[in-house]
Tab-separated table of C-alpha atoms in Angstrom:
chain	number	residue	atom	x	y	z
V	757	MET	CA	88.476	192.956	24.512
V	758	LYS	CA	89.226	191.540	21.961
V	759	LYS	CA	86.705	188.679	21.819
V	760	TYR	CA	84.067	191.893	22.188
V	761	LEU	CA	85.909	193.279	19.061
V	762	LEU	CA	85.611	189.690	17.567
V	763	ILE	CA	81.872	189.366	18.572
V	764	TYR	CA	81.066	192.783	16.887
V	765	ALA	CA	83.214	192.508	13.850
V	766	LEU	CA	80.551	189.416	13.002
V	767	ILE	CA	77.399	191.223	13.626
V	768	THR	CA	78.602	194.367	11.406
V	769	THR	CA	79.657	191.230	8.628
V	770	THR	CA	76.183	189.672	9.684
V	771	ILE	CA	74.554	192.957	9.037
V	772	ILE	CA	76.396	194.198	5.757
V	773	VAL	CA	75.398	190.641	3.898
V	774	VAL	CA	72.747	190.195	4.753
V	775	GLY	CA	71.032	193.323	4.063
V	776	THR	CA	73.787	193.431	1.151
V	777	ARG	CA	71.474	190.366	-0.567
V	778	TYR	CA	68.264	191.972	0.498
V	779	PHE	CA	68.402	195.292	-1.304
V	780	LEU	CA	70.174	194.158	-4.517
V	781	GLY	CA	66.889	191.288	-4.263
V	782	GLU	CA	64.352	193.876	-3.814
V	783	ASN	CA	66.871	196.019	-6.840
V	784	SER	CA	65.973	192.837	-9.209
V	785	ARG	CA	62.854	192.999	-8.095
V	786	LEU	CA	62.122	196.461	-8.813
V	787	GLU	CA	63.827	196.603	-12.451
V	788	ASN	CA	61.719	193.696	-13.868
V	789	ASN	CA	58.637	195.477	-12.201
V	790	ASN	CA	60.154	198.774	-14.627
V	791	TYR	CA	60.922	196.396	-17.584
V	792	ALA	CA	57.485	194.803	-17.235
V	793	LEU	CA	56.043	197.740	-17.018
V	794	MET	CA	57.567	198.914	-20.359
V	795	GLN	CA	56.572	196.345	-21.992
V	796	SER	CA	53.246	195.433	-24.018
V	797	VAL	CA	51.503	192.381	-24.578
V	798	GLN	CA	53.750	190.447	-27.027
V	799	SER	CA	51.285	188.184	-29.692
V	800	TYR	CA	52.228	185.564	-31.689
V	801	ARG	CA	50.791	181.730	-33.630
V	802	THR	CA	51.227	178.547	-31.750
V	803	LYS	CA	52.301	175.517	-33.871
V	804	ALA	CA	48.258	174.825	-33.842
V	805	ASP	CA	47.588	178.056	-34.736
V	806	GLU	CA	46.466	179.011	-31.922
V	807	ASN	CA	46.484	182.917	-30.891
V	808	ALA	CA	48.922	183.381	-27.943
V	809	ALA	CA	49.726	186.344	-25.738
V	810	SER	CA	53.125	186.862	-23.503
V	811	VAL	CA	53.610	189.363	-20.781
V	812	GLN	CA	56.087	189.464	-18.381
V	813	VAL	CA	54.887	189.188	-13.968
V	814	LEU	CA	55.133	192.194	-11.998
V	815	ARG	CA	55.832	191.514	-8.578
V	816	LEU	CA	54.261	193.328	-5.612
V	817	LYS	CA	54.109	193.457	-1.774
V	818	ILE	CA	51.058	193.609	-0.889
V	819	GLY	CA	50.801	196.878	0.786
V	820	GLU	CA	51.772	198.629	-3.017
V	821	TYR	CA	49.441	195.996	-4.300
V	822	GLU	CA	46.906	197.589	-2.147
V	823	GLU	CA	48.454	201.314	-3.078
V	824	LEU	CA	48.759	200.823	-6.947
V	825	ARG	CA	45.429	198.509	-7.519
V	826	ALA	CA	43.003	199.905	-5.118
V	827	ALA	CA	39.692	198.682	-7.299
V	828	ASP	CA	41.263	195.325	-7.854
V	829	ALA	CA	42.249	194.868	-3.892
V	830	GLU	CA	38.588	196.021	-3.414
V	831	ARG	CA	36.931	193.714	-5.530
V	832	ILE	CA	39.399	190.637	-3.982
V	833	ARG	CA	38.108	192.166	-0.519
V	834	LYS	CA	34.405	191.682	-1.537
V	835	LEU	CA	35.124	188.273	-3.351
V	836	GLY	CA	35.478	186.909	0.408
V	837	VAL	CA	39.314	186.522	-0.742
V	838	LYS	CA	41.580	188.703	2.100
V	839	LEU	CA	44.654	190.064	0.404
V	840	LYS	CA	47.107	188.361	2.425
V	841	ARG	CA	46.660	185.045	0.945
V	842	LEU	CA	46.924	185.905	-2.495
V	843	GLU	CA	49.643	184.135	-4.058
V	844	SER	CA	49.140	185.694	-8.118
V	845	ALA	CA	46.262	187.331	-9.822
V	846	ALA	CA	45.728	188.337	-13.174
V	847	LYS	CA	44.238	190.351	-15.420
V	848	ASN	CA	43.422	189.664	-19.229
V	849	VAL	CA	41.285	192.042	-22.321
V	850	THR	CA	40.228	189.657	-25.405
V	851	ASN	CA	38.836	191.041	-27.970
V	852	THR	CA	36.986	188.871	-31.227
V	853	THR	CA	36.673	190.327	-34.552
V	854	VAL	CA	34.891	188.169	-36.758
V	855	ASN	CA	34.334	189.197	-40.459
V	856	ILE	CA	30.519	187.724	-41.809
V	857	ALA	CA	29.302	187.166	-45.206
V	858	ALA	CA	25.998	184.840	-44.934
V	859	PRO	CA	23.328	184.025	-46.548
V	860	LEU	CA	19.610	186.066	-46.348
V	861	ARG	CA	16.185	184.382	-47.025
V	862	ASP	CA	13.054	185.162	-47.378
V	863	THR	CA	10.356	184.136	-44.387
V	864	VAL	CA	7.138	185.223	-44.130
V	865	ILE	CA	5.310	185.690	-40.485
V	866	VAL	CA	1.940	186.373	-40.101
V	867	ARG	CA	0.736	188.810	-37.441
V	868	ASP	CA	-1.588	187.532	-35.140
V	869	THR	CA	-3.174	190.827	-34.484
V	870	LEU	CA	-4.020	192.640	-38.020
V	871	HIS	CA	-3.723	188.979	-39.513
V	872	LEU	CA	-1.330	190.218	-41.891
V	873	HIS	CA	1.786	188.224	-43.627
V	874	ASP	CA	5.319	190.093	-43.623
V	875	THR	CA	8.400	189.045	-45.132
V	876	VAL	CA	11.702	189.615	-43.125
V	877	ARG	CA	15.151	188.983	-44.238
V	878	VAL	CA	16.933	186.405	-42.451
V	879	PHE	CA	20.472	185.448	-41.837
V	880	ARG	CA	22.289	183.257	-39.448
V	881	TRP	CA	25.761	181.934	-39.612
V	882	ARG	CA	27.427	179.841	-37.479
V	883	ASP	CA	31.256	178.336	-36.696
V	884	SER	CA	33.168	176.125	-33.987
V	885	TRP	CA	33.114	179.248	-31.594
V	886	VAL	CA	30.776	181.522	-33.055
V	887	THR	CA	27.573	181.564	-33.494
V	888	VAL	CA	25.232	184.631	-35.589
V	889	ASP	CA	21.282	184.728	-35.492
V	890	GLY	CA	19.690	188.150	-37.867
V	891	VAL	CA	16.700	189.170	-39.201
V	892	ILE	CA	16.643	191.884	-41.240
V	893	ASP	CA	12.990	194.156	-41.072
V	894	ASN	CA	11.712	196.867	-42.981
V	895	ASP	CA	13.981	199.415	-41.036
V	896	SER	CA	15.995	197.860	-38.544
V	897	VAL	CA	18.300	194.809	-37.987
V	898	SER	CA	17.905	192.466	-35.202
V	899	CYS	CA	21.098	190.932	-34.849
V	900	SER	CA	22.668	188.031	-31.878
V	901	VAL	CA	26.451	187.539	-31.414
V	902	SER	CA	27.999	184.343	-29.525
V	903	SER	CA	31.046	183.361	-28.518
V	904	VAL	CA	32.800	180.996	-27.191
V	905	ASP	CA	36.558	181.103	-25.549
V	906	THR	CA	38.220	179.498	-23.710
V	907	LEU	CA	42.019	181.074	-22.304
V	908	HIS	CA	44.701	178.424	-21.120
V	909	GLN	CA	47.281	180.993	-18.815
V	910	ILE	CA	50.891	179.519	-18.309
V	911	ILE	CA	53.158	181.467	-16.131
V	912	HIS	CA	57.093	179.887	-16.179
V	913	ARG	CA	59.967	181.297	-14.886
V	914	ILE	CA	62.886	182.109	-17.093
V	915	PRO	CA	66.238	181.047	-15.664
V	916	ARG	CA	69.367	183.502	-15.646
V	917	ARG	CA	71.680	182.381	-17.944
V	918	PHE	CA	76.090	182.035	-17.764
V	919	LEU	CA	77.366	180.251	-20.342
V	920	PHE	CA	75.827	177.105	-20.752
V	921	PHE	CA	74.124	176.881	-17.056
V	922	ARG	CA	70.945	177.975	-15.676
V	923	TYR	CA	70.105	178.977	-12.646
V	924	GLY	CA	68.342	181.135	-10.318
V	925	THR	CA	65.007	182.749	-11.693
V	926	LYS	CA	65.733	185.993	-14.108
V	927	ALA	CA	61.947	186.780	-15.038
V	928	ILE	CA	58.767	185.019	-14.159
V	929	ARG	CA	56.287	184.837	-17.879
V	930	GLN	CA	52.725	184.156	-18.461
V	931	GLU	CA	51.844	182.814	-21.640
V	932	ILE	CA	48.097	183.084	-22.677
V	933	VAL	CA	46.745	180.847	-25.725
V	934	SER	CA	42.899	181.222	-27.200
V	935	SER	CA	40.954	178.665	-27.974
V	936	ASN	CA	38.572	180.945	-30.615
V	937	PRO	CA	40.934	181.441	-33.679
V	938	HIS	CA	39.003	185.015	-33.931
V	939	THR	CA	39.716	186.289	-30.249
V	940	GLU	CA	43.152	188.035	-30.078
V	941	VAL	CA	44.507	189.193	-26.526
V	942	VAL	CA	44.668	193.018	-26.399
V	943	TYR	CA	46.204	193.020	-22.314
V	944	SER	CA	46.766	191.080	-20.227
V	945	GLU	CA	48.790	191.931	-16.659
V	946	VAL	CA	49.513	189.582	-13.889
V	947	VAL	CA	51.012	190.282	-10.142
V	948	SER	CA	52.711	187.988	-8.234
V	949	PHE	CA	52.803	188.390	-4.586
V	950	ARG	CA	55.642	187.412	-2.710
């Protein structure tokens, strides 16, 4: 009889310990997700004077991702990737704003149909990241803007701290650095799958 009570006590204790660890981990995950959803993108400049942003990673299960981000899940399926094989999914929105002051110059255009000479004003401005070409005609303006940018994404973990000791994982953050000084990261979202 004591043997059965001992086995019952061990099984019950194991179930309680495993269940408690699971629910504490799930509670921590949901708490971090709430914080990540309430937090906005933190913008800053690096020591190299590049625009950068930081955002906390959202940790979801595949079922939660399919339910809450149905459009993104469908887009991933159309790429031929199975959702169960995903490690993480990221979405970034950037805005490039450039204030331009470019000199105007007159250019003579010969139109073949009527053999007339016409004058238009042309401007061109460029730097290492943005190129702007434009023509100002009698009553219209046509402009071409081309912008090149590289976004560097770094996903890292933030450890828990107790006194001087670091252990475990408190949160996972993503750092985004833009190589284009005119670009600002407006929105970023990273979903990590368990």
